[in-house]
Tab-separated table of C-alpha atoms in Angstrom:
chain	number	residue	atom	x	y	z
A	726	PRO	CA	3.162	11.890	30.948
A	727	GLU	CA	2.320	14.842	28.689
A	728	ARG	CA	2.373	12.614	25.606
A	729	ILE	CA	0.147	9.990	27.239
A	730	LEU	CA	-2.319	12.654	28.394
A	731	ARG	CA	-2.469	14.099	24.876
A	732	GLN	CA	-3.030	10.661	23.339
A	733	ILE	CA	-5.756	9.841	25.878
A	734	SER	CA	-7.492	13.123	25.130
A	735	LYS	CA	-7.393	12.411	21.393
A	736	GLY	CA	-9.540	9.305	21.901
A	737	VAL	CA	-10.578	7.697	18.622
A	738	HIS	CA	-11.166	8.820	15.060
A	739	PRO	CA	-14.744	10.005	14.309
A	740	SER	CA	-15.210	6.994	12.003
A	741	ALA	CA	-14.649	4.621	14.937
A	742	ARG	CA	-16.877	6.712	17.200
A	743	LEU	CA	-19.733	6.531	14.689
A	744	ARG	CA	-19.271	2.759	14.381
A	745	SER	CA	-18.642	2.176	18.071
A	746	ASP	CA	-20.832	-0.948	18.316
A	747	PHE	CA	-19.184	-2.540	15.278
A	748	PHE	CA	-15.691	-1.681	16.464
A	749	ARG	CA	-16.248	-3.071	19.968
A	750	THR	CA	-17.695	-6.259	18.470
A	751	GLU	CA	-14.579	-6.619	16.315
A	752	VAL	CA	-12.362	-6.112	19.351
A	753	LEU	CA	-14.253	-8.813	21.239
A	754	ASP	CA	-13.915	-11.212	18.303
A	755	GLN	CA	-10.148	-10.608	18.082
A	756	MET	CA	-9.869	-11.140	21.842
A	757	HIS	CA	-11.518	-14.548	21.494
A	758	LYS	CA	-9.055	-15.393	18.702
A	759	GLY	CA	-6.120	-14.432	20.936
A	760	HIS	CA	-4.987	-11.472	18.839
A	761	LEU	CA	-5.915	-8.712	21.279
A	762	LEU	CA	-5.725	-7.950	24.983
A	763	VAL	CA	-7.990	-5.293	26.556
A	764	LEU	CA	-7.272	-3.602	29.885
A	765	PRO	CA	-8.667	-0.531	31.679
A	766	LEU	CA	-6.684	2.673	31.336
A	767	ASN	CA	-6.166	2.987	35.086
A	768	ALA	CA	-4.286	-0.333	35.114
A	769	VAL	CA	-1.863	0.568	32.305
A	770	ARG	CA	-1.449	4.342	32.468
A	771	ASN	CA	2.101	4.052	33.855
A	772	LEU	CA	3.143	1.102	31.704
A	773	PRO	CA	6.673	1.616	30.301
A	774	GLN	CA	6.854	2.306	26.559
A	775	LEU	CA	3.099	2.908	26.327
A	776	TRP	CA	1.969	4.650	23.129
A	777	LEU	CA	-1.755	5.253	22.572
A	778	SER	CA	-2.967	5.558	18.997
A	779	PRO	CA	-6.459	6.443	17.744
A	780	ALA	CA	-8.567	3.715	16.191
A	781	ALA	CA	-10.542	4.263	12.985
A	782	CYS	CA	-12.862	2.381	10.621
A	783	ILE	CA	-12.529	2.200	6.839
A	784	PRO	CA	-15.882	1.577	5.097
A	785	GLN	CA	-15.825	-1.122	2.413
A	786	GLU	CA	-18.496	-1.679	-0.211
A	787	ASP	CA	-20.275	-5.033	0.071
A	788	ARG	CA	-17.928	-6.021	2.912
A	789	ARG	CA	-17.661	-5.335	6.607
A	790	ASP	CA	-15.758	-2.246	7.682
A	791	ARG	CA	-12.033	-2.580	8.298
A	792	PRO	CA	-10.607	-1.454	11.661
A	793	ILE	CA	-7.345	0.453	11.326
A	794	TYR	CA	-5.051	2.284	13.741
A	795	ASP	CA	-3.434	5.690	13.265
A	796	TYR	CA	0.160	5.105	14.345
A	797	THR	CA	1.146	8.197	12.385
A	798	TYR	CA	-0.786	10.494	14.734
A	799	SER	CA	0.840	9.030	17.822
A	800	GLY	CA	4.285	9.444	16.239
A	801	LEU	CA	5.083	5.743	16.522
A	802	ASN	CA	5.567	5.150	12.792
A	803	ALA	CA	8.005	8.042	12.581
A	804	ALA	CA	9.982	6.611	15.517
A	805	VAL	CA	10.224	3.095	14.049
A	806	ARG	CA	13.524	1.926	12.587
A	807	PRO	CA	12.523	-0.370	9.702
A	808	THR	CA	14.182	-3.784	9.913
A	809	ALA	CA	12.053	-6.043	7.702
A	810	PRO	CA	13.630	-6.646	4.255
A	811	HIS	CA	11.605	-4.585	1.800
A	812	GLU	CA	12.756	-6.745	-1.133
A	813	ALA	CA	10.210	-9.252	0.169
A	814	MET	CA	7.446	-6.822	-0.805
A	815	GLN	CA	6.019	-8.273	-4.017
A	816	PHE	CA	2.953	-6.047	-4.428
A	817	GLY	CA	2.194	-5.485	-8.111
A	818	HIS	CA	4.408	-8.354	-9.304
A	819	ALA	CA	1.999	-11.284	-8.945
A	820	LEU	CA	1.216	-11.687	-12.673
A	821	PRO	CA	4.863	-11.773	-13.889
A	822	ARG	CA	5.709	-14.323	-11.191
A	823	LEU	CA	2.782	-16.549	-12.181
A	824	LEU	CA	3.605	-16.326	-15.895
A	825	CYS	CA	7.249	-17.140	-15.186
A	826	ARG	CA	6.269	-20.119	-13.066
A	827	ILE	CA	3.944	-21.446	-15.766
A	828	ALA	CA	6.551	-20.949	-18.496
A	829	THR	CA	9.222	-22.853	-16.561
A	830	ALA	CA	6.980	-25.707	-15.338
A	831	ASN	CA	7.930	-29.245	-16.328
A	832	PRO	CA	5.530	-30.200	-19.161
A	833	ARG	CA	5.794	-33.879	-18.214
A	834	LEU	CA	3.812	-33.107	-15.060
A	835	GLY	CA	0.736	-32.097	-17.049
A	836	ARG	CA	-1.259	-28.910	-16.990
A	837	GLY	CA	-0.633	-26.300	-14.339
A	838	PHE	CA	-3.365	-25.143	-11.995
A	839	MET	CA	-3.594	-21.894	-10.075
A	840	SER	CA	-5.453	-21.108	-6.859
A	841	LYS	CA	-5.934	-17.935	-4.823
A	842	THR	CA	-6.267	-17.968	-1.041
A	843	ASP	CA	-7.481	-14.980	0.951
A	844	LEU	CA	-5.962	-15.229	4.416
A	845	SER	CA	-8.372	-13.700	6.929
A	846	ASP	CA	-6.811	-11.100	9.265
A	847	ALA	CA	-3.543	-11.727	7.442
A	848	TYR	CA	-1.283	-9.363	9.369
A	849	MET	CA	-2.554	-10.813	12.649
A	850	ARG	CA	-0.820	-14.107	11.819
A	851	VAL	CA	2.527	-12.488	12.690
A	852	TRP	CA	3.104	-12.168	16.430
A	853	VAL	CA	4.664	-9.163	18.162
A	854	ARG	CA	7.404	-9.409	20.788
A	855	ILE	CA	5.964	-9.032	24.289
A	856	LYS	CA	8.133	-6.015	25.103
A	857	ASP	CA	6.818	-4.207	22.009
A	858	VAL	CA	3.119	-4.798	22.737
A	859	PRO	CA	2.595	-1.528	24.725
A	860	LYS	CA	3.872	0.512	21.766
A	861	LEU	CA	0.983	-0.698	19.579
A	862	ALA	CA	-1.764	0.125	22.108
A	863	PHE	CA	-4.902	1.937	20.954
A	864	ASN	CA	-7.929	3.710	22.386
A	865	ILE	CA	-11.197	1.775	22.185
A	866	PRO	CA	-14.419	3.706	21.395
A	867	PRO	CA	-16.426	4.025	24.623
A	868	ALA	CA	-19.829	2.460	24.904
A	869	PRO	CA	-22.677	4.953	25.501
A	870	GLY	CA	-22.942	5.731	29.211
A	871	ASP	CA	-19.860	3.676	30.118
A	872	PRO	CA	-17.342	5.803	32.090
A	873	ASN	CA	-14.560	3.209	31.800
A	874	VAL	CA	-11.753	3.950	29.349
A	875	LEU	CA	-10.476	0.744	27.740
A	876	ILE	CA	-7.148	0.255	25.997
A	877	GLY	CA	-6.494	-2.435	23.399
A	878	PHE	CA	-3.133	-4.157	22.989
A	879	HIS	CA	-2.210	-5.932	19.777
A	880	LEU	CA	-0.441	-9.240	20.291
A	881	SER	CA	0.128	-9.483	16.540
A	882	CYS	CA	0.726	-7.031	13.681
A	883	PRO	CA	-2.126	-4.538	13.148
A	884	MET	CA	-3.315	-2.528	10.160
A	885	GLY	CA	-1.676	0.878	10.103
A	886	TYR	CA	1.699	-0.078	11.560
A	887	LEU	CA	4.644	0.835	9.301
A	888	GLU	CA	6.283	-2.606	9.471
A	889	SER	CA	3.174	-4.811	9.239
A	890	ALA	CA	3.267	-5.279	5.449
A	891	PRO	CA	7.034	-5.919	5.158
A	892	LEU	CA	6.956	-8.319	8.120
A	893	PHE	CA	3.969	-10.211	6.724
A	894	CYS	CA	5.514	-10.473	3.248
A	895	SER	CA	8.841	-11.599	4.712
A	896	THR	CA	7.042	-14.270	6.727
A	897	THR	CA	5.033	-15.682	3.822
A	898	GLU	CA	7.967	-15.565	1.393
A	899	THR	CA	10.125	-17.428	3.926
A	900	ILE	CA	7.412	-20.060	4.413
A	901	ALA	CA	7.296	-20.536	0.624
A	902	ASP	CA	11.068	-20.942	0.510
A	903	PHE	CA	11.065	-23.548	3.269
A	904	ALA	CA	8.138	-25.394	1.675
A	905	ASN	CA	9.846	-25.549	-1.707
A	906	ASN	CA	13.199	-26.569	-0.263
A	907	ASP	CA	11.643	-29.370	1.803
A	908	ALA	CA	9.149	-30.622	-0.780
A	909	PRO	CA	9.932	-34.149	-2.024
A	910	ARG	CA	11.016	-34.382	-5.665
A	911	PRO	CA	9.668	-37.239	-7.817
A	912	SER	CA	12.200	-39.611	-9.311
A	913	SER	CA	12.875	-39.594	-13.038
A	914	THR	CA	10.852	-42.781	-13.461
A	915	GLN	CA	7.896	-41.603	-11.425
A	916	ARG	CA	4.992	-40.508	-13.605
A	917	THR	CA	2.566	-38.151	-11.928
A	918	ARG	CA	0.325	-35.354	-13.090
A	919	GLN	CA	0.322	-33.694	-9.697
A	920	HIS	CA	2.476	-30.613	-9.196
A	921	HIS	CA	5.307	-31.484	-6.831
A	922	THR	CA	5.884	-28.052	-5.280
A	923	VAL	CA	3.540	-26.455	-2.780
A	924	ALA	CA	4.450	-22.816	-3.486
A	925	PRO	CA	5.912	-20.847	-6.400
A	926	ARG	CA	9.610	-21.578	-6.905
A	927	PRO	CA	12.028	-18.662	-7.214
A	928	CYS	CA	11.532	-16.685	-10.405
A	929	ARG	CA	14.182	-14.001	-10.397
A	930	ASN	CA	13.659	-10.483	-11.638
A	931	ARG	CA	15.510	-7.289	-10.934
A	932	GLY	CA	14.336	-5.192	-8.005
A	933	PRO	CA	14.157	-1.382	-7.953
A	934	HIS	CA	17.692	-1.191	-6.514
A	935	GLY	CA	19.207	-3.676	-8.953
A	936	SER	CA	19.043	-6.625	-6.567
A	937	ALA	CA	17.598	-9.939	-7.732
A	938	ARG	CA	14.370	-10.773	-6.020
A	939	GLY	CA	11.998	-13.668	-6.099
A	940	THR	CA	9.929	-15.856	-3.825
């Protein structure tokens, strides 16, 4: 109870308070998409495993602000036991992987083409187990003159959670593996200029701990 009271009193980060209208609009949008659940504090105060974290907003030039959640303040990140395989994290290795894929492509299939896809609300494509949802709860900035305290519950991975990036990378790398393994291979007599894989095939390099890693 003391922890919950302290986290309620903390409220939200000043950046979210200043952008209260924007933040509440974002919450409503994510509710409509099925990524968030919002309930009044009085209905969830005694919910088992409830952790309340402050919400914040990160300003972005020429783009809308980015909502983020301070799971470090609440102590949740420090209490998490990481389970996602960090070798799936490929940040900073995109160019070597692309060059390797181009260099090992079958020249009989013609020129290679590259495309870049920006997945909107990327982390929110990975769902959270129901029993873990209360641990990722957050305070919502109050509307002016509204006495009700609202609590948001993430049904999928949020920004700011320690495991969001490793879980997301593990998910997308696994999808690429399944796609490549299941993709049909053209016969030796089939002549086509279309690439026959739908995601980069494994291109092994040595990880920071000496383990081979790839897609």
